[in-house]
Amino acid sequence: MQILEFVLQVFLGVTSLLLTLLILLHKGRGGGLSDMFGGGMSSALGSSGLAERNLNRFTIVLALVWFITIVGLGLLTKFAEL
């Protein structure tokens, strides 16, 4: 059980970092920190519609995997105490 818990914790760390990076890649909706990195420039330099949709899909799938990993760790911790 300790090996499974360790693997899930490492997996949670990796998915957390990837999720943070993917969220930062999203196009800003105006103002805030996205302008600091050039997100305030609206022109043809932005990502295309297809790339934005694929980024959204990948972010949602990774967020679901992240959530399932957290639930799995919680269940593993709960039943390990019994």
mmCIF file of N, CA and C in Angstrom:
data_model
loop_
_atom_site.group_PDB
_atom_site.id
_atom_site.type_symbol
_atom_site.label_atom_id
_atom_site.label_comp_id
_atom_site.label_asym_id
_atom_site.label_seq_id
_atom_site.Cartn_x
_atom_site.Cartn_y
_atom_site.Cartn_z
ATOM 1 N N MET A 1 0.811 -1.199 0.000
ATOM 2 C CA MET A 1 0.000 0.000 0.000
ATOM 3 C C MET A 1 0.852 1.260 0.000
ATOM 4 N N GLN A 2 2.001 1.204 0.640
ATOM 5 C CA GLN A 2 2.855 2.390 0.695
ATOM 6 C C GLN A 2 3.421 2.721 -0.679
ATOM 7 N N ILE A 3 3.673 1.699 -1.482
ATOM 8 C CA ILE A 3 4.200 1.942 -2.835
ATOM 9 C C ILE A 3 3.138 2.626 -3.686
ATOM 10 N N LEU A 4 1.885 2.164 -3.593
ATOM 11 C CA LEU A 4 0.797 2.779 -4.344
ATOM 12 C C LEU A 4 0.588 4.231 -3.916
ATOM 13 N N GLU A 5 0.676 4.474 -2.625
ATOM 14 C CA GLU A 5 0.526 5.843 -2.124
ATOM 15 C C GLU A 5 1.654 6.736 -2.638
ATOM 16 N N PHE A 6 2.868 6.226 -2.660
ATOM 17 C CA PHE A 6 4.005 7.004 -3.161
ATOM 18 C C PHE A 6 3.839 7.309 -4.649
ATOM 19 N N VAL A 7 3.416 6.308 -5.413
ATOM 20 C CA VAL A 7 3.217 6.505 -6.855
ATOM 21 C C VAL A 7 2.131 7.543 -7.100
ATOM 22 N N LEU A 8 1.035 7.474 -6.341
ATOM 23 C CA LEU A 8 -0.029 8.458 -6.511
ATOM 24 C C LEU A 8 0.420 9.862 -6.113
ATOM 25 N N GLN A 9 1.246 9.971 -5.090
ATOM 26 C CA GLN A 9 1.748 11.285 -4.688
ATOM 27 C C GLN A 9 2.670 11.881 -5.753
ATOM 28 N N VAL A 10 3.519 11.063 -6.334
ATOM 29 C CA VAL A 10 4.389 11.547 -7.412
ATOM 30 C C VAL A 10 3.546 11.948 -8.618
ATOM 31 N N PHE A 11 2.550 11.112 -8.943
ATOM 32 C CA PHE A 11 1.663 11.401 -10.066
ATOM 33 C C PHE A 11 0.887 12.692 -9.821
ATOM 34 N N LEU A 12 0.472 12.919 -8.574
ATOM 35 C CA LEU A 12 -0.229 14.149 -8.224
ATOM 36 C C LEU A 12 0.674 15.364 -8.394
ATOM 37 N N GLY A 13 1.929 15.243 -8.009
ATOM 38 C CA GLY A 13 2.872 16.343 -8.185
ATOM 39 C C GLY A 13 3.102 16.683 -9.644
ATOM 40 N N VAL A 14 3.264 15.651 -10.469
ATOM 41 C CA VAL A 14 3.507 15.872 -11.900
ATOM 42 C C VAL A 14 2.276 16.492 -12.556
ATOM 43 N N THR A 15 1.083 15.950 -12.251
ATOM 44 C CA THR A 15 -0.124 16.513 -12.857
ATOM 45 C C THR A 15 -0.405 17.925 -12.362
ATOM 46 N N SER A 16 -0.044 18.224 -11.124
ATOM 47 C CA SER A 16 -0.229 19.593 -10.616
ATOM 48 C C SER A 16 0.633 20.587 -11.384
ATOM 49 N N LEU A 17 1.891 20.224 -11.614
ATOM 50 C CA LEU A 17 2.779 21.109 -12.381
ATOM 51 C C LEU A 17 2.294 21.282 -13.819
ATOM 52 N N LEU A 18 1.898 20.176 -14.455
ATOM 53 C CA LEU A 18 1.409 20.265 -15.834
ATOM 54 C C LEU A 18 0.129 21.077 -15.919
ATOM 55 N N LEU A 19 -0.756 20.899 -14.945
ATOM 56 C CA LEU A 19 -2.001 21.649 -14.942
ATOM 57 C C LEU A 19 -1.739 23.145 -14.774
ATOM 58 N N THR A 20 -0.799 23.492 -13.927
ATOM 59 C CA THR A 20 -0.438 24.897 -13.747
ATOM 60 C C THR A 20 0.108 25.487 -15.050
ATOM 61 N N LEU A 21 0.980 24.750 -15.715
ATOM 62 C CA LEU A 21 1.536 25.233 -16.983
ATOM 63 C C LEU A 21 0.458 25.382 -18.053
ATOM 64 N N LEU A 22 -0.455 24.417 -18.129
ATOM 65 C CA LEU A 22 -1.510 24.507 -19.138
ATOM 66 C C LEU A 22 -2.446 25.681 -18.866
ATOM 67 N N ILE A 23 -2.753 25.927 -17.620
ATOM 68 C CA ILE A 23 -3.623 27.060 -17.290
ATOM 69 C C ILE A 23 -2.941 28.376 -17.651
ATOM 70 N N LEU A 24 -1.637 28.450 -17.432
ATOM 71 C CA LEU A 24 -0.911 29.672 -17.788
ATOM 72 C C LEU A 24 -0.802 29.866 -19.298
ATOM 73 N N LEU A 25 -0.920 28.800 -20.077
ATOM 74 C CA LEU A 25 -0.863 28.914 -21.530
ATOM 75 C C LEU A 25 -2.147 29.461 -22.141
ATOM 76 N N HIS A 26 -3.228 29.435 -21.398
ATOM 77 C CA HIS A 26 -4.504 29.891 -21.942
ATOM 78 C C HIS A 26 -4.466 31.381 -22.255
ATOM 79 N N LYS A 27 -5.272 31.741 -23.236
ATOM 80 C CA LYS A 27 -5.357 33.124 -23.667
ATOM 81 C C LYS A 27 -6.049 33.947 -22.592
ATOM 82 N N GLY A 28 -5.467 35.081 -22.259
ATOM 83 C CA GLY A 28 -6.051 35.958 -21.256
ATOM 84 C C GLY A 28 -7.302 36.626 -21.763
ATOM 85 N N ARG A 29 -8.198 36.933 -20.864
ATOM 86 C CA ARG A 29 -9.448 37.589 -21.241
ATOM 87 C C ARG A 29 -9.397 39.095 -20.970
ATOM 88 N N GLY A 30 -8.201 39.624 -20.803
ATOM 89 C CA GLY A 30 -8.057 41.063 -20.627
ATOM 90 C C GLY A 30 -7.652 41.431 -19.219
ATOM 91 N N GLY A 31 -6.603 42.223 -19.110
ATOM 92 C CA GLY A 31 -6.145 42.693 -17.810
ATOM 93 C C GLY A 31 -5.440 41.613 -17.015
ATOM 94 N N GLY A 32 -4.889 41.986 -15.908
ATOM 95 C CA GLY A 32 -4.271 41.031 -15.009
ATOM 96 C C GLY A 32 -2.876 40.621 -15.433
ATOM 97 N N LEU A 33 -2.465 39.471 -14.956
ATOM 98 C CA LEU A 33 -1.109 39.007 -15.195
ATOM 99 C C LEU A 33 -0.856 38.596 -16.641
ATOM 100 N N SER A 34 -1.918 38.237 -17.378
ATOM 101 C CA SER A 34 -1.707 37.818 -18.762
ATOM 102 C C SER A 34 -1.166 38.968 -19.616
ATOM 103 N N ASP A 35 -1.503 40.219 -19.278
ATOM 104 C CA ASP A 35 -0.971 41.372 -20.014
ATOM 105 C C ASP A 35 0.526 41.531 -19.808
ATOM 106 N N MET A 36 0.998 41.108 -18.646
ATOM 107 C CA MET A 36 2.416 41.251 -18.341
ATOM 108 C C MET A 36 3.271 40.374 -19.268
ATOM 109 N N PHE A 37 2.714 39.257 -19.717
ATOM 110 C CA PHE A 37 3.456 38.343 -20.586
ATOM 111 C C PHE A 37 3.057 38.494 -22.044
ATOM 112 N N GLY A 38 2.457 39.596 -22.398
ATOM 113 C CA GLY A 38 2.111 39.836 -23.795
ATOM 114 C C GLY A 38 0.717 39.382 -24.156
ATOM 115 N N GLY A 39 -0.093 39.019 -23.190
ATOM 116 C CA GLY A 39 -1.447 38.574 -23.476
ATOM 117 C C GLY A 39 -2.386 39.700 -23.850
ATOM 118 N N GLY A 40 -1.975 40.946 -23.643
ATOM 119 C CA GLY A 40 -2.831 42.076 -23.940
ATOM 120 C C GLY A 40 -2.855 42.440 -25.414
ATOM 121 N N MET A 41 -1.934 41.904 -26.196
ATOM 122 C CA MET A 41 -1.891 42.210 -27.617
ATOM 123 C C MET A 41 -2.868 41.312 -28.356
ATOM 124 N N SER A 42 -3.908 41.880 -28.899
ATOM 125 C CA SER A 42 -4.871 41.072 -29.647
ATOM 126 C C SER A 42 -4.646 41.310 -31.136
ATOM 127 N N SER A 43 -4.167 40.293 -31.787
ATOM 128 C CA SER A 43 -3.940 40.351 -33.229
ATOM 129 C C SER A 43 -3.863 38.924 -33.743
ATOM 130 N N ALA A 44 -3.309 38.761 -34.897
ATOM 131 C CA ALA A 44 -3.169 37.429 -35.472
ATOM 132 C C ALA A 44 -2.071 36.626 -34.778
ATOM 133 N N LEU A 45 -1.378 37.244 -33.840
ATOM 134 C CA LEU A 45 -0.319 36.532 -33.131
ATOM 135 C C LEU A 45 -0.871 35.525 -32.133
ATOM 136 N N GLY A 46 -2.134 35.647 -31.760
ATOM 137 C CA GLY A 46 -2.744 34.734 -30.801
ATOM 138 C C GLY A 46 -2.897 33.335 -31.384
ATOM 139 N N SER A 47 -3.241 32.398 -30.520
ATOM 140 C CA SER A 47 -3.387 31.025 -30.986
ATOM 141 C C SER A 47 -4.647 30.894 -31.818
ATOM 142 N N SER A 48 -4.643 29.929 -32.707
ATOM 143 C CA SER A 48 -5.792 29.710 -33.572
ATOM 144 C C SER A 48 -6.916 29.069 -32.779
ATOM 145 N N GLY A 49 -8.077 29.032 -33.370
ATOM 146 C CA GLY A 49 -9.234 28.463 -32.705
ATOM 147 C C GLY A 49 -9.057 26.990 -32.399
ATOM 148 N N LEU A 50 -8.487 26.242 -33.325
ATOM 149 C CA LEU A 50 -8.282 24.810 -33.133
ATOM 150 C C LEU A 50 -7.279 24.543 -32.018
ATOM 151 N N ALA A 51 -6.216 25.309 -31.993
ATOM 152 C CA ALA A 51 -5.209 25.120 -30.943
ATOM 153 C C ALA A 51 -5.784 25.453 -29.571
ATOM 154 N N GLU A 52 -6.610 26.480 -29.499
ATOM 155 C CA GLU A 52 -7.225 26.859 -28.226
ATOM 156 C C GLU A 52 -8.201 25.780 -27.755
ATOM 157 N N ARG A 53 -8.968 25.228 -28.682
ATOM 158 C CA ARG A 53 -9.908 24.155 -28.306
ATOM 159 C C ARG A 53 -9.163 22.923 -27.831
ATOM 160 N N ASN A 54 -8.081 22.562 -28.522
ATOM 161 C CA ASN A 54 -7.291 21.404 -28.087
ATOM 162 C C ASN A 54 -6.651 21.650 -26.732
ATOM 163 N N LEU A 55 -6.197 22.858 -26.486
ATOM 164 C CA LEU A 55 -5.626 23.203 -25.183
ATOM 165 C C LEU A 55 -6.690 23.107 -24.093
ATOM 166 N N ASN A 56 -7.898 23.554 -24.404
ATOM 167 C CA ASN A 56 -9.002 23.446 -23.443
ATOM 168 C C ASN A 56 -9.310 21.985 -23.125
ATOM 169 N N ARG A 57 -9.383 21.160 -24.155
ATOM 170 C CA ARG A 57 -9.688 19.733 -23.951
ATOM 171 C C ARG A 57 -8.606 19.053 -23.124
ATOM 172 N N PHE A 58 -7.354 19.315 -23.449
ATOM 173 C CA PHE A 58 -6.252 18.694 -22.722
ATOM 174 C C PHE A 58 -6.232 19.147 -21.268
ATOM 175 N N THR A 59 -6.552 20.423 -21.035
ATOM 176 C CA THR A 59 -6.597 20.943 -19.671
ATOM 177 C C THR A 59 -7.716 20.289 -18.880
ATOM 178 N N ILE A 60 -8.873 20.109 -19.487
ATOM 179 C CA ILE A 60 -10.000 19.481 -18.800
ATOM 180 C C ILE A 60 -9.692 18.023 -18.473
ATOM 181 N N VAL A 61 -9.114 17.298 -19.421
ATOM 182 C CA VAL A 61 -8.767 15.894 -19.168
ATOM 183 C C VAL A 61 -7.732 15.794 -18.056
ATOM 184 N N LEU A 62 -6.736 16.650 -18.087
ATOM 185 C CA LEU A 62 -5.705 16.619 -17.044
ATOM 186 C C LEU A 62 -6.290 17.009 -15.687
ATOM 187 N N ALA A 63 -7.236 17.940 -15.665
ATOM 188 C CA ALA A 63 -7.881 18.320 -14.403
ATOM 189 C C ALA A 63 -8.698 17.155 -13.844
ATOM 190 N N LEU A 64 -9.353 16.389 -14.706
ATOM 191 C CA LEU A 64 -10.098 15.217 -14.243
ATOM 192 C C LEU A 64 -9.160 14.148 -13.690
ATOM 193 N N VAL A 65 -8.034 13.931 -14.355
ATOM 194 C CA VAL A 65 -7.045 12.965 -13.864
ATOM 195 C C VAL A 65 -6.505 13.427 -12.518
ATOM 196 N N TRP A 66 -6.243 14.719 -12.386
ATOM 197 C CA TRP A 66 -5.759 15.298 -11.124
ATOM 198 C C TRP A 66 -6.769 15.071 -10.008
ATOM 199 N N PHE A 67 -8.050 15.315 -10.300
ATOM 200 C CA PHE A 67 -9.113 15.138 -9.312
ATOM 201 C C PHE A 67 -9.252 13.666 -8.902
ATOM 202 N N ILE A 68 -9.209 12.765 -9.861
ATOM 203 C CA ILE A 68 -9.311 11.336 -9.565
ATOM 204 C C ILE A 68 -8.124 10.876 -8.725
ATOM 205 N N THR A 69 -6.953 11.423 -8.988
ATOM 206 C CA THR A 69 -5.767 11.081 -8.196
ATOM 207 C C THR A 69 -5.938 11.538 -6.755
ATOM 208 N N ILE A 70 -6.490 12.738 -6.553
ATOM 209 C CA ILE A 70 -6.717 13.236 -5.197
ATOM 210 C C ILE A 70 -7.738 12.367 -4.468
ATOM 211 N N VAL A 71 -8.814 11.995 -5.155
ATOM 212 C CA VAL A 71 -9.821 11.134 -4.536
ATOM 213 C C VAL A 71 -9.212 9.773 -4.192
ATOM 214 N N GLY A 72 -8.407 9.231 -5.096
ATOM 215 C CA GLY A 72 -7.741 7.956 -4.832
ATOM 216 C C GLY A 72 -6.816 8.029 -3.626
ATOM 217 N N LEU A 73 -6.061 9.091 -3.522
ATOM 218 C CA LEU A 73 -5.187 9.263 -2.354
ATOM 219 C C LEU A 73 -5.994 9.398 -1.068
ATOM 220 N N GLY A 74 -7.110 10.110 -1.128
ATOM 221 C CA GLY A 74 -7.956 10.253 0.041
ATOM 222 C C GLY A 74 -8.551 8.933 0.497
ATOM 223 N N LEU A 75 -9.025 8.146 -0.456
ATOM 224 C CA LEU A 75 -9.582 6.843 -0.125
ATOM 225 C C LEU A 75 -8.508 5.908 0.413
ATOM 226 N N LEU A 76 -7.347 5.961 -0.189
ATOM 227 C CA LEU A 76 -6.247 5.116 0.257
ATOM 228 C C LEU A 76 -5.833 5.477 1.690
ATOM 229 N N THR A 77 -5.802 6.751 1.982
ATOM 230 C CA THR A 77 -5.443 7.210 3.331
ATOM 231 C C THR A 77 -6.523 6.816 4.337
ATOM 232 N N LYS A 78 -7.777 6.951 3.941
ATOM 233 C CA LYS A 78 -8.876 6.631 4.847
ATOM 234 C C LYS A 78 -8.882 5.147 5.199
ATOM 235 N N PHE A 79 -8.742 4.283 4.188
ATOM 236 C CA PHE A 79 -8.820 2.853 4.443
ATOM 237 C C PHE A 79 -7.528 2.272 4.988
ATOM 238 N N ALA A 80 -6.439 3.001 4.883
ATOM 239 C CA ALA A 80 -5.183 2.532 5.465
ATOM 240 C C ALA A 80 -5.188 2.681 6.984
ATOM 241 N N GLU A 81 -5.999 3.629 7.485
ATOM 242 C CA GLU A 81 -6.086 3.844 8.928
ATOM 243 C C GLU A 81 -6.893 2.769 9.624
ATOM 244 N N LEU A 82 -7.762 2.079 8.899
ATOM 245 C CA LEU A 82 -8.636 1.066 9.508
ATOM 246 C C LEU A 82 -7.906 -0.193 9.877
#
